Coordinates of C-alpha atoms in Angstrom, one line a residue:
X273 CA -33.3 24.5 50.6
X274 CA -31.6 24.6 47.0
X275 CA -33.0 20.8 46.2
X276 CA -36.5 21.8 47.2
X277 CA -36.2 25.0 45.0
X278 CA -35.0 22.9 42.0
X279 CA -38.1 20.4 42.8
X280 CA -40.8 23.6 42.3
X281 CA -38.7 24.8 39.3
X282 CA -39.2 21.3 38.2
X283 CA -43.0 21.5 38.3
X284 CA -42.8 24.7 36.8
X285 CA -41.6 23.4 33.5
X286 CA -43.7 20.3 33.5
X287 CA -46.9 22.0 34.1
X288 CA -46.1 24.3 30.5
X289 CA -49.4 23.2 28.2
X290 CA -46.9 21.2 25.9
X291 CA -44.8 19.4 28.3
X292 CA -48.2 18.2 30.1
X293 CA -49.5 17.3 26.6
X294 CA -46.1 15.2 26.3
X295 CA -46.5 13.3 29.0
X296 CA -50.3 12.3 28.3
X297 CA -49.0 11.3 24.9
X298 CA -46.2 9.5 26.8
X299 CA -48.5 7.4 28.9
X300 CA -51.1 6.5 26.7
X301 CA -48.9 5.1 24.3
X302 CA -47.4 3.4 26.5
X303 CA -50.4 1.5 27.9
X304 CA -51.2 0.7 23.9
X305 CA -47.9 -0.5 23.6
X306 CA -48.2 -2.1 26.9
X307 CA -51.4 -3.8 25.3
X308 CA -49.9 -5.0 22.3
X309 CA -47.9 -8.0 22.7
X310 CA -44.5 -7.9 21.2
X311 CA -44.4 -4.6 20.3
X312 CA -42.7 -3.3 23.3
X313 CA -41.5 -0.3 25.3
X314 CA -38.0 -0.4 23.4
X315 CA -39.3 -1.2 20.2
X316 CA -41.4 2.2 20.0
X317 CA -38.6 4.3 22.0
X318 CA -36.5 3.2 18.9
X319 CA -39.5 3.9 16.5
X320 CA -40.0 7.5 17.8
X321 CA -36.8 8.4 18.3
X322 CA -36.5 10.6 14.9
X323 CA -39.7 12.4 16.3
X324 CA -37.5 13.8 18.9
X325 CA -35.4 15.6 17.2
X326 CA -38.0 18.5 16.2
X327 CA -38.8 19.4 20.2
X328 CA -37.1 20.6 23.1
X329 CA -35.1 18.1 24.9
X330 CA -37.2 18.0 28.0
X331 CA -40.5 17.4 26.6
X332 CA -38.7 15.0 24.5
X333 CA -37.8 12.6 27.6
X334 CA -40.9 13.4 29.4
X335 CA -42.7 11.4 26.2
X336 CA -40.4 8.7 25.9
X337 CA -40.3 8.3 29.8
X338 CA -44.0 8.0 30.0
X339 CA -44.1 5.3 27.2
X340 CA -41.8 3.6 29.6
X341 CA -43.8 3.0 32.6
X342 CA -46.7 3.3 31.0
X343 CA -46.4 0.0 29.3
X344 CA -45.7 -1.8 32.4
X345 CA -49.1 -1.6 33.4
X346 CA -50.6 -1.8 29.7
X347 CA -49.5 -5.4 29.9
X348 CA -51.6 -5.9 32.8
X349 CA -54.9 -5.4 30.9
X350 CA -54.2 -8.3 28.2
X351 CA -52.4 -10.6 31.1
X352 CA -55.3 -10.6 33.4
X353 CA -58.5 -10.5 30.6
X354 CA -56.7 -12.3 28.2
X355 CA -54.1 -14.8 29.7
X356 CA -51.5 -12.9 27.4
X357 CA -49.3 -11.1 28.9
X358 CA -48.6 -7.5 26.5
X359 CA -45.0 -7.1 28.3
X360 CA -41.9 -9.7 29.5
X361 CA -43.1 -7.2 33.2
X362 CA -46.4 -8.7 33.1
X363 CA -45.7 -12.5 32.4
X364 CA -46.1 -13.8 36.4
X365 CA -49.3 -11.5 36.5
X366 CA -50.7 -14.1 34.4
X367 CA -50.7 -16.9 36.8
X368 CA -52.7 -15.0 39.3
X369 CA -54.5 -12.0 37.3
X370 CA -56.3 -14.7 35.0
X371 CA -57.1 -16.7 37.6
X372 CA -59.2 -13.7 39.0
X373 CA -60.4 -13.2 36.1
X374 CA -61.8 -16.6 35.5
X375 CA -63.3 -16.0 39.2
X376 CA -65.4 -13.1 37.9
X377 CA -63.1 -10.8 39.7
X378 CA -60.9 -9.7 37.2
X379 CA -62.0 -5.7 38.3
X380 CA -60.2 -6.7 41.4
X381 CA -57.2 -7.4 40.0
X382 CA -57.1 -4.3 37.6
X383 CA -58.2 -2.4 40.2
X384 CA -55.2 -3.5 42.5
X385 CA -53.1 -3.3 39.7
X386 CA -53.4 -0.1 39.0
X387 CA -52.9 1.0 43.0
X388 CA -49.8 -0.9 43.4
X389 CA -48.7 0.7 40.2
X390 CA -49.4 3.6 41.7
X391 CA -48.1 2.9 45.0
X392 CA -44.8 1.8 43.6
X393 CA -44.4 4.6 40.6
X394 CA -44.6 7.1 43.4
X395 CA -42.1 5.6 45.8
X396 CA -39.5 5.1 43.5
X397 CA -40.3 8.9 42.0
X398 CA -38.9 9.9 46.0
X399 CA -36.7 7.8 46.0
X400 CA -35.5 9.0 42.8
X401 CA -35.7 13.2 43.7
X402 CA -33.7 12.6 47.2
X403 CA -31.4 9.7 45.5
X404 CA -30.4 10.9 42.5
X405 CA -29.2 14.1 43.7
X406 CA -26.5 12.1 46.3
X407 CA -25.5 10.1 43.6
X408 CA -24.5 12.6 41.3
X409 CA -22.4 14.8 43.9
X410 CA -20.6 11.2 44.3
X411 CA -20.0 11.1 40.7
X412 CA -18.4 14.2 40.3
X413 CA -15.1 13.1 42.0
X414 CA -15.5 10.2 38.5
X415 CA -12.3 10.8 35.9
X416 CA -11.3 8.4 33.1
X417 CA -10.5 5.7 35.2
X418 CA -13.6 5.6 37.1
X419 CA -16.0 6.2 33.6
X420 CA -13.7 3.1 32.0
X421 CA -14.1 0.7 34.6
X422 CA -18.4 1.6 35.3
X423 CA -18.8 1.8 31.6
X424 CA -16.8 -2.4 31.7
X425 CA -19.1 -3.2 34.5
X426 CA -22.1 -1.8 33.4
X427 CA -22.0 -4.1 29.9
X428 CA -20.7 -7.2 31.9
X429 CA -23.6 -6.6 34.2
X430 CA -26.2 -6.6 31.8
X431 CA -24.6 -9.5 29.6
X432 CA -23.9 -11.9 32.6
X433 CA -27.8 -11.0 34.5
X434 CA -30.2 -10.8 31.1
X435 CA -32.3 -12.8 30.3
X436 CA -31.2 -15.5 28.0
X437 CA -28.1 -17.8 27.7
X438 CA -25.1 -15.7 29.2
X439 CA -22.3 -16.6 26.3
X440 CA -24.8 -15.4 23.8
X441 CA -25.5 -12.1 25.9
X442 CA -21.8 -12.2 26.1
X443 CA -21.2 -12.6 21.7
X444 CA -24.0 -10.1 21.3
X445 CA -22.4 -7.0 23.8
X446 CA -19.2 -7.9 21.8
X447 CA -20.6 -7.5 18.4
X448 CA -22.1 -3.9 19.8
X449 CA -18.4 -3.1 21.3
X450 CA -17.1 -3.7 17.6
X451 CA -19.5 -1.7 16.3
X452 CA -19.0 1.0 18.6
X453 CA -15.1 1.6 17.2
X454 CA -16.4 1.7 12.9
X455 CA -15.9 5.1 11.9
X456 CA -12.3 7.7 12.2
X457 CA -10.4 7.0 15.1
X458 CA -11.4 10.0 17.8
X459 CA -7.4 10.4 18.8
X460 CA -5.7 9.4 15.5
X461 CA -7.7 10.7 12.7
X462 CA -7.4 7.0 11.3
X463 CA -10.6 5.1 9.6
X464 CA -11.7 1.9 11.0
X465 CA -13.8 -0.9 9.4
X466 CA -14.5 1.9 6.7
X467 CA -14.3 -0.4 4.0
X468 CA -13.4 3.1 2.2
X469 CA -17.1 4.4 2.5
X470 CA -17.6 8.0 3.5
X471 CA -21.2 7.2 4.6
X472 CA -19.5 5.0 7.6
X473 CA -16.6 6.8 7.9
X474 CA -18.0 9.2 10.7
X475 CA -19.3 6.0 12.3
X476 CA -22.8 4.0 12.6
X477 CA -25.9 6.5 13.8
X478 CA -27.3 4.9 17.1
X479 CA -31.0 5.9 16.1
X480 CA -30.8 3.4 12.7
X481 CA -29.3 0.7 14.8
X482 CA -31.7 0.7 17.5
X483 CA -34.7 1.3 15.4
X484 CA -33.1 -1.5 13.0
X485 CA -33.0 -3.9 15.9
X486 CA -36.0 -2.8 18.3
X487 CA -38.3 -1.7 15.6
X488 CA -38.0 -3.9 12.4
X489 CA -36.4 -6.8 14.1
X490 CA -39.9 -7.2 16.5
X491 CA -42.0 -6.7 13.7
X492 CA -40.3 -9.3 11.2
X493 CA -40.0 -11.9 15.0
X494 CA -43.6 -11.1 15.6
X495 CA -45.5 -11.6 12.4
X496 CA -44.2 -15.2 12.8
X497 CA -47.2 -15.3 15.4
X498 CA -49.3 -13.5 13.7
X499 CA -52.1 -16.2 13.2
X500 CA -52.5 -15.9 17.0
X501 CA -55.9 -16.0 18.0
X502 CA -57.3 -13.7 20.6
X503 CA -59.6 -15.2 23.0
X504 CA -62.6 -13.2 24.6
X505 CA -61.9 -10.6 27.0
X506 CA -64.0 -11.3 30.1
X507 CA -66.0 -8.7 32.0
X508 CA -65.0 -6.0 34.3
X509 CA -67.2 -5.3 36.8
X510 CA -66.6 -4.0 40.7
X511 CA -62.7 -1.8 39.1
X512 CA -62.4 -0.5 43.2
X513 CA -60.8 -3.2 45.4
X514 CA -62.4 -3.9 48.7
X515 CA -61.0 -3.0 51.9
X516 CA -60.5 -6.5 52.2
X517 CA -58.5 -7.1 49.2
X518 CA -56.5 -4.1 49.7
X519 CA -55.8 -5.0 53.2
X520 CA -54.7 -8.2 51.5
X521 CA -52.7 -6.5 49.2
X522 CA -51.0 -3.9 51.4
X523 CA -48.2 -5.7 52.2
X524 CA -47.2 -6.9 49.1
X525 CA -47.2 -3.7 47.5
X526 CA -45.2 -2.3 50.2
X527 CA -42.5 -5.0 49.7
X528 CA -42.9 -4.5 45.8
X529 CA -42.3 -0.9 46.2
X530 CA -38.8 -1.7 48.1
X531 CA -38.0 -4.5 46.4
X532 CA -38.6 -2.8 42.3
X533 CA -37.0 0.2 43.2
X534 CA -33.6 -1.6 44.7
X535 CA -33.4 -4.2 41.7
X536 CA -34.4 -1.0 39.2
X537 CA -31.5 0.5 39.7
X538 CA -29.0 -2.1 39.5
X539 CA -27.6 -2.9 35.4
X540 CA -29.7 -5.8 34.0
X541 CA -31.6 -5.1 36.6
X542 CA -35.2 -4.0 35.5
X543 CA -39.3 -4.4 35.2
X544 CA -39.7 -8.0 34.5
X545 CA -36.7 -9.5 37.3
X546 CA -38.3 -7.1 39.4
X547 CA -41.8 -8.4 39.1
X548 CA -40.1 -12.1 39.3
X549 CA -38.6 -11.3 42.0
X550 CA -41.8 -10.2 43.8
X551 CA -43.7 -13.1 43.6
X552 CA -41.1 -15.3 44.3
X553 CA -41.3 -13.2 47.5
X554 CA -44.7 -13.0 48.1
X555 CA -44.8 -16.7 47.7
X556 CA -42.4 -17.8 49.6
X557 CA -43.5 -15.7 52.8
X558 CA -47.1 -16.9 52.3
X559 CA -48.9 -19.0 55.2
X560 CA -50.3 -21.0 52.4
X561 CA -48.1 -20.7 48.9
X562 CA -51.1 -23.3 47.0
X563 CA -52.9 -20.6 46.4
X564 CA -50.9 -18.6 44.2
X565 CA -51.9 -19.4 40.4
X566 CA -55.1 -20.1 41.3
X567 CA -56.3 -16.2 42.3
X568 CA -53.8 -14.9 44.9
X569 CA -54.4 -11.3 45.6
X570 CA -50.9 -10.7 46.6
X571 CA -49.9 -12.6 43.2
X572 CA -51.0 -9.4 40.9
X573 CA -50.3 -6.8 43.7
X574 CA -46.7 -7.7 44.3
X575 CA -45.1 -8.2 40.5
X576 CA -47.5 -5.2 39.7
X577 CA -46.4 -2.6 42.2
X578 CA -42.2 -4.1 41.6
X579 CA -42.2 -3.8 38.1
X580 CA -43.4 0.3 37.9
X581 CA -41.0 0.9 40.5
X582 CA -38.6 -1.0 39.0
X583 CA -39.5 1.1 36.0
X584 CA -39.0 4.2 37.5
X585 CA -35.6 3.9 39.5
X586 CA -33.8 2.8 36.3
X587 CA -33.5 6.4 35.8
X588 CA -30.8 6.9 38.5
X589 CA -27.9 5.3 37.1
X590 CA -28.9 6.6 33.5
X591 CA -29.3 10.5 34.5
X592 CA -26.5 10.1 37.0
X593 CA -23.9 8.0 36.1
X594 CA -24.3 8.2 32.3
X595 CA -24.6 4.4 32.3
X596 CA -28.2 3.3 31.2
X597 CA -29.7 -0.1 33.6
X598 CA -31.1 -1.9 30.5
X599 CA -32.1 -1.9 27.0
X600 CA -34.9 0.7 27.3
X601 CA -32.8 3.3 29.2
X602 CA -30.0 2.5 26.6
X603 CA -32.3 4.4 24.2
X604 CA -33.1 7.0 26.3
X605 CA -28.9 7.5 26.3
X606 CA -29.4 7.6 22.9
X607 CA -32.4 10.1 22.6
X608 CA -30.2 12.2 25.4
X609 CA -27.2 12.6 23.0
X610 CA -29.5 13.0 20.1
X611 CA -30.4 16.6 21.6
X612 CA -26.9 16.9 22.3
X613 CA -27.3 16.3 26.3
X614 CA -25.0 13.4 27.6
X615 CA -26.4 12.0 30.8
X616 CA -24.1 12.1 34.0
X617 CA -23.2 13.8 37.3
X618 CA -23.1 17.0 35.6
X619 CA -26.6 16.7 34.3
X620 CA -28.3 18.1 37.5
X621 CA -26.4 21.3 37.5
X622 CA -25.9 21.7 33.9
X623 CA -29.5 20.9 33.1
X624 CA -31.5 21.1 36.1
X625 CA -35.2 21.9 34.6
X626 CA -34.2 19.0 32.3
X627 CA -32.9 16.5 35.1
X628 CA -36.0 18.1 37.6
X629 CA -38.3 18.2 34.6
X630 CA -38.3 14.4 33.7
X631 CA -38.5 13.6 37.5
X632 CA -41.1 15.2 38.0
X633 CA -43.2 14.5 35.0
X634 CA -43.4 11.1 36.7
X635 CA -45.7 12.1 39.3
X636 CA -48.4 13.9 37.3
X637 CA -47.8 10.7 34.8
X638 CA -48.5 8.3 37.6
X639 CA -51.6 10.1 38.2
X640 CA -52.6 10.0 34.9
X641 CA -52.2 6.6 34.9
X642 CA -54.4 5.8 37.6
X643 CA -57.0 7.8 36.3
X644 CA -57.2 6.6 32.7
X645 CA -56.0 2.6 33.7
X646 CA -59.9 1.3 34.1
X647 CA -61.7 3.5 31.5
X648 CA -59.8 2.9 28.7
X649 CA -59.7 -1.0 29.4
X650 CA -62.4 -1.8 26.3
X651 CA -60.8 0.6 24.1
X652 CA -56.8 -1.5 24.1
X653 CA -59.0 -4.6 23.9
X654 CA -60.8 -3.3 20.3
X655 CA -57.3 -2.3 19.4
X656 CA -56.0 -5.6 20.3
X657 CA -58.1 -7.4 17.8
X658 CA -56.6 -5.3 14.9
X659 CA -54.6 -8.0 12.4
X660 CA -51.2 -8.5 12.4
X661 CA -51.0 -8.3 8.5
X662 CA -52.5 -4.7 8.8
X663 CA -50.5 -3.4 12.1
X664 CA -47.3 -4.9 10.9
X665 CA -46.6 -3.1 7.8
X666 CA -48.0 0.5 8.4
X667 CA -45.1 0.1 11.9
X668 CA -42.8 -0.5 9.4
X669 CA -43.8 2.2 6.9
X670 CA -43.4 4.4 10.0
X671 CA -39.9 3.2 10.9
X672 CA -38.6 3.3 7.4
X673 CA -40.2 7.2 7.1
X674 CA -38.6 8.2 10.5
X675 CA -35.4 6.7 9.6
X676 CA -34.9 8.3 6.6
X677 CA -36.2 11.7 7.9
X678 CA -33.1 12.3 10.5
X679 CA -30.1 13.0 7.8
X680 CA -32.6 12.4 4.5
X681 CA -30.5 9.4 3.6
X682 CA -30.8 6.2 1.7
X683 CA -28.4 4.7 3.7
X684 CA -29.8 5.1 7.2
X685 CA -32.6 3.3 5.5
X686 CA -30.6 0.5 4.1
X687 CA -29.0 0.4 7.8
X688 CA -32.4 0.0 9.4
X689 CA -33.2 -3.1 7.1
X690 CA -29.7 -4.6 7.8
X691 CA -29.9 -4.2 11.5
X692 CA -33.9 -5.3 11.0
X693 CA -32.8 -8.8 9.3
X694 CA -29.6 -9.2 12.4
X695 CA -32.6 -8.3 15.0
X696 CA -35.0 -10.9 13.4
X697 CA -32.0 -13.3 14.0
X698 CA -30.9 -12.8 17.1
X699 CA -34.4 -13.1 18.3
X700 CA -35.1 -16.0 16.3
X701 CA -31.6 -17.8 17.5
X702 CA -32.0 -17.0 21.2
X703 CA -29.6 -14.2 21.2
X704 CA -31.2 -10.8 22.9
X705 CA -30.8 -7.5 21.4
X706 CA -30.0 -5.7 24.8
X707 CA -26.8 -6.4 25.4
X708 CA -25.5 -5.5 21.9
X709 CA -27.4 -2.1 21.9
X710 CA -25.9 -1.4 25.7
X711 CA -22.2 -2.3 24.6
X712 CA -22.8 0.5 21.8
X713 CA -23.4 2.8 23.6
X714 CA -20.8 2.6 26.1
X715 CA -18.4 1.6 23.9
X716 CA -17.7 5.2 23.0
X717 CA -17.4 6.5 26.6
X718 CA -15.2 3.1 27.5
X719 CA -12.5 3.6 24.9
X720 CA -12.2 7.5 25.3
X721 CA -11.9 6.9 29.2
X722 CA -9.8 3.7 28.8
X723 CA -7.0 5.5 26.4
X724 CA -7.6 9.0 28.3
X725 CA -6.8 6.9 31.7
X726 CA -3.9 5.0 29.9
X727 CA -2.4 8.8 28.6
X728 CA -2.4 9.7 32.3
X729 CA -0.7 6.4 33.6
X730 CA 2.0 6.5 31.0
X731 CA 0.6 3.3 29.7
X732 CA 0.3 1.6 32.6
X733 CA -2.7 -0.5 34.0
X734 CA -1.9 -0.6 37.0
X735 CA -2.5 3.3 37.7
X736 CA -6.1 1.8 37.5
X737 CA -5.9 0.5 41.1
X738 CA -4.1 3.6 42.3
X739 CA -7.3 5.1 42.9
X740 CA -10.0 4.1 45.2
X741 CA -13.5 4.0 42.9
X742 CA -11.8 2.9 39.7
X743 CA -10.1 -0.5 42.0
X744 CA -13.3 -1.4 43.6
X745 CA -15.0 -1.0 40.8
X746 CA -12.9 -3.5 39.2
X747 CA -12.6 -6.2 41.5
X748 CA -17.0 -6.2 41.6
X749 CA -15.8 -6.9 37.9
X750 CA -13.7 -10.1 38.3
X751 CA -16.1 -10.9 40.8
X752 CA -18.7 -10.8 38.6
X753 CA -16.7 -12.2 35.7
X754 CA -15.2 -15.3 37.6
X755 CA -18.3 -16.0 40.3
X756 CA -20.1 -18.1 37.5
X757 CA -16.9 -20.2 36.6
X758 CA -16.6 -20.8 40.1
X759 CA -20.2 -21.8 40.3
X760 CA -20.7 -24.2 37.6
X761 CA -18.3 -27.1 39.2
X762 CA -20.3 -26.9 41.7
X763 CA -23.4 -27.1 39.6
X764 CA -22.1 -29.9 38.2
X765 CA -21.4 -31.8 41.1
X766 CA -24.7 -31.5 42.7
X767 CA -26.4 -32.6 39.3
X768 CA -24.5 -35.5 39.4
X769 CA -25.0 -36.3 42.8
X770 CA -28.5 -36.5 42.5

């Protein structure tokens, strides 16, 4: 009775003029950003995160939330008219969505698009109201030990599963970990890698580093392409599916809906394994798998519906556990503690119209979605044919402005270009910007909870596996740690064999 009370107090606050207002912001961006290719979810998060400091903390999230799963179906409009996938989420809807397209059918595949967007949106938004709620009673019995050893297995998780070579996802959640621990010692008082400068010697801001990285770093990676050239859009004709193609489609967007919103919540998990995972499914379970990448219905409708679910359960762990899934939701940590609000198991009873507010923003953002997905179609395509040479540096006028708006200092700015030029580089060497960012962010929480946890065991480690959540939660650890050296002998032999 209290949960369902907390639901309608929910839609109370997200039904205030400005929170609504938020959230159409939210998801219109999103489908922009979702549009433009390079230029992601993450990337604008970082960009707008200074804007968040001048409203209430729950309209706040409901914008940067609907930027999120907004963009997953922006992508959709450039991957099926265009071949060019506006979002990493989007990339398989290419294979099948174009082919459609070429087919004079690419309606259709919006059309499905947007209802297994839908379909899957909503699913994981219940999943997420009933969920979440369980989790976070769970997490309440969480101390020092049990924060210390989610907060290691969280950044291994993410290192070891994203995309990318795993040593370099590995070097880069290190370099965030050392980064973390610059600034005065929280227990001793003592400055570390100060280099005797008072501007570092409370630590580095999260907002400059992520909007260095995200922001400048995708810009300067991305104008390397800017000479692209844009093909024609096709038509759109005949938006509504037929009963046919939904009856098609029904299936996959049921197993999509399952399927995102388990691999959602997982750490590294996400939108775009999601979405691979799904038409790896729907092919593999197909009567006849040659016709995917030549116009399978179930080839849109499955990565489609996975990836907003996906989208949408990546929520749990971040407003329940305090550990964010992935990149984006690392962010949203960040825009969290920016309005002084630290995301975990006390979140639904300390801040239940917050918690209840965001959840519930998705549905009415959903909706929107649906509604404005089609129409707006010609509008992102105009917007896509605006140069890189003109787009590039008003973003980056915009990031430098925000950045130096948050403390009015010169050297947040100079921060942003440093961690721009390191972004550019890691992109530009293979090395992804995810992991580093995560490891950053935990890396407060891990070191508190690790010497907190040490303080209790009189400096013992092995008090660790004196209590049940904090053991298991280390052995997943050297699981996950020693699976792949296991694994590559094995490799090796096969590969050889053959």
């Amino acid at each position: 009775m209290e949960s369902l009370q907390n639901v309608a107090a929910g839609f109370a606050v997200v039904l205030e003029p400005t929170n609504l207002l938020y959230c159409l912001v939210g998801v219109v961006i999103g489908m922009l950003i979702g549009v433009l290719p390079g230029l992601g979810p993450a990337a604008t998060i970082a960009i707008l995160l200074p804007l968040t400091y001048g409203v209430e903390p729950v309209t706040a999230i409901i914008m940067l939330a609907g930027i999120f799963y907004g963009a997953q179906y922006g992508g959709t409009i450039t991957s099926v008219l265009l071949r060019l996938p506006g979002e990493a989420s989007s990339v398989v809807t290419v294979l099948d969505g174009h082919a459609l397209a070429r087919q004079g059918r690419a309606g259709t595949a919006l059309g499905v698009a947007a209802v297994g967007s839908f379909v899957g949106g909503t699913v994981a938004i219940i999943g997420l109201t009933f969920l979440a709620p369980l989790v976070a009673g769970f997490a309440l019995d969480f101390g020092p030990p049990e924060y210390a050893a989610l907060a290691l297995l969280g950044i291994l998780l993410v290192s070891t599963i994203a995309s990318g070579a795993k040593v370099k996802a590995l070097i880069a959640a290190a370099i965030g970990l050392l980064l973390a621990t610059v600034g005065r010692d929280a227990f001793t008082g003592a400055e570390r890698f100060t280099f005797d400068s008072l501007s570092l010697a409370d630590g580095i801001d999260f907002v400059p580093v992520a909007m260095g990285l995200f922001g400048l770093g995708e810009i300067l990676y991305n104008l390397e392409d800017r000479h692209r050239a844009v093909q024609a859009p096709g038509k759109v004709a005949n938006v509504w599916p037929s009963r046919k193609d939904l009856r098609e489609s029904s299936g996959a967007v049921t197993r999509g809906s399952v399927l995102g919103f388990f691999l959602g919540i997982l750490p590294g998990g996400g939108a775009t394994i999601a979405s691979m995972a799904a038409y790896a499914a729907e092919k593999k379970r197909a009567k006849d798998p040659s016709r995917f990448g030549k116009g399978a219905i179930e080839g849109v409708a499955g990565p489609e519906t996975a990836n907003n679910a996906a989208a949408t359960s990546s929520f749990i762990p971040l407003l329940t556990l305090g550990i964010p899934a992935n990149a984006t939701m690392a962010l949203m940590f960040g825009a969290l503690l920016i309005q002084g609000i630290t995301p975990g198991p006390q979140l639904v009873t300390e801040h239940p119209e917050l918690f209840w507010g965001v959840v519930n923003s998705m549905y009415i953002g959903n909706v929107l979605l649906l509604i404005m997905s089609i129409p707006l179609v010609g509008v992102f395509v105009r917007i896509l044919r605006v140069r890189s040479a003109i787009l590039a540096p008003v973003t980056a006028l915009i990031t430098m402005i925000g950045a130096y708006t948050i403390n009015s200092s010169v050297f947040d700015v100079l921060l942003v270009v440093v961690f721009g030029a390191i972004g550019y580089l890691m992109k530009k060497f293979g090395f992804e910007p995810g992991p580093l960012v995560l490891a950053f962010v935990l890396g407060s929480l891990l070191e508190s909870s690790l010497r907190r946890s040490l303080l209790m065991f009189d400096g013992s480690a092995v008090g660790f596996f004196t209590r049940p959540i904090s053991a298991t939660l280390l052995v997943v650890f050297v699981v996950v740690a020693v699976l792949p050296l296991l694994r590559a002998p094995v490799k090796n032999r096969e590969e050889e064999s053959v």
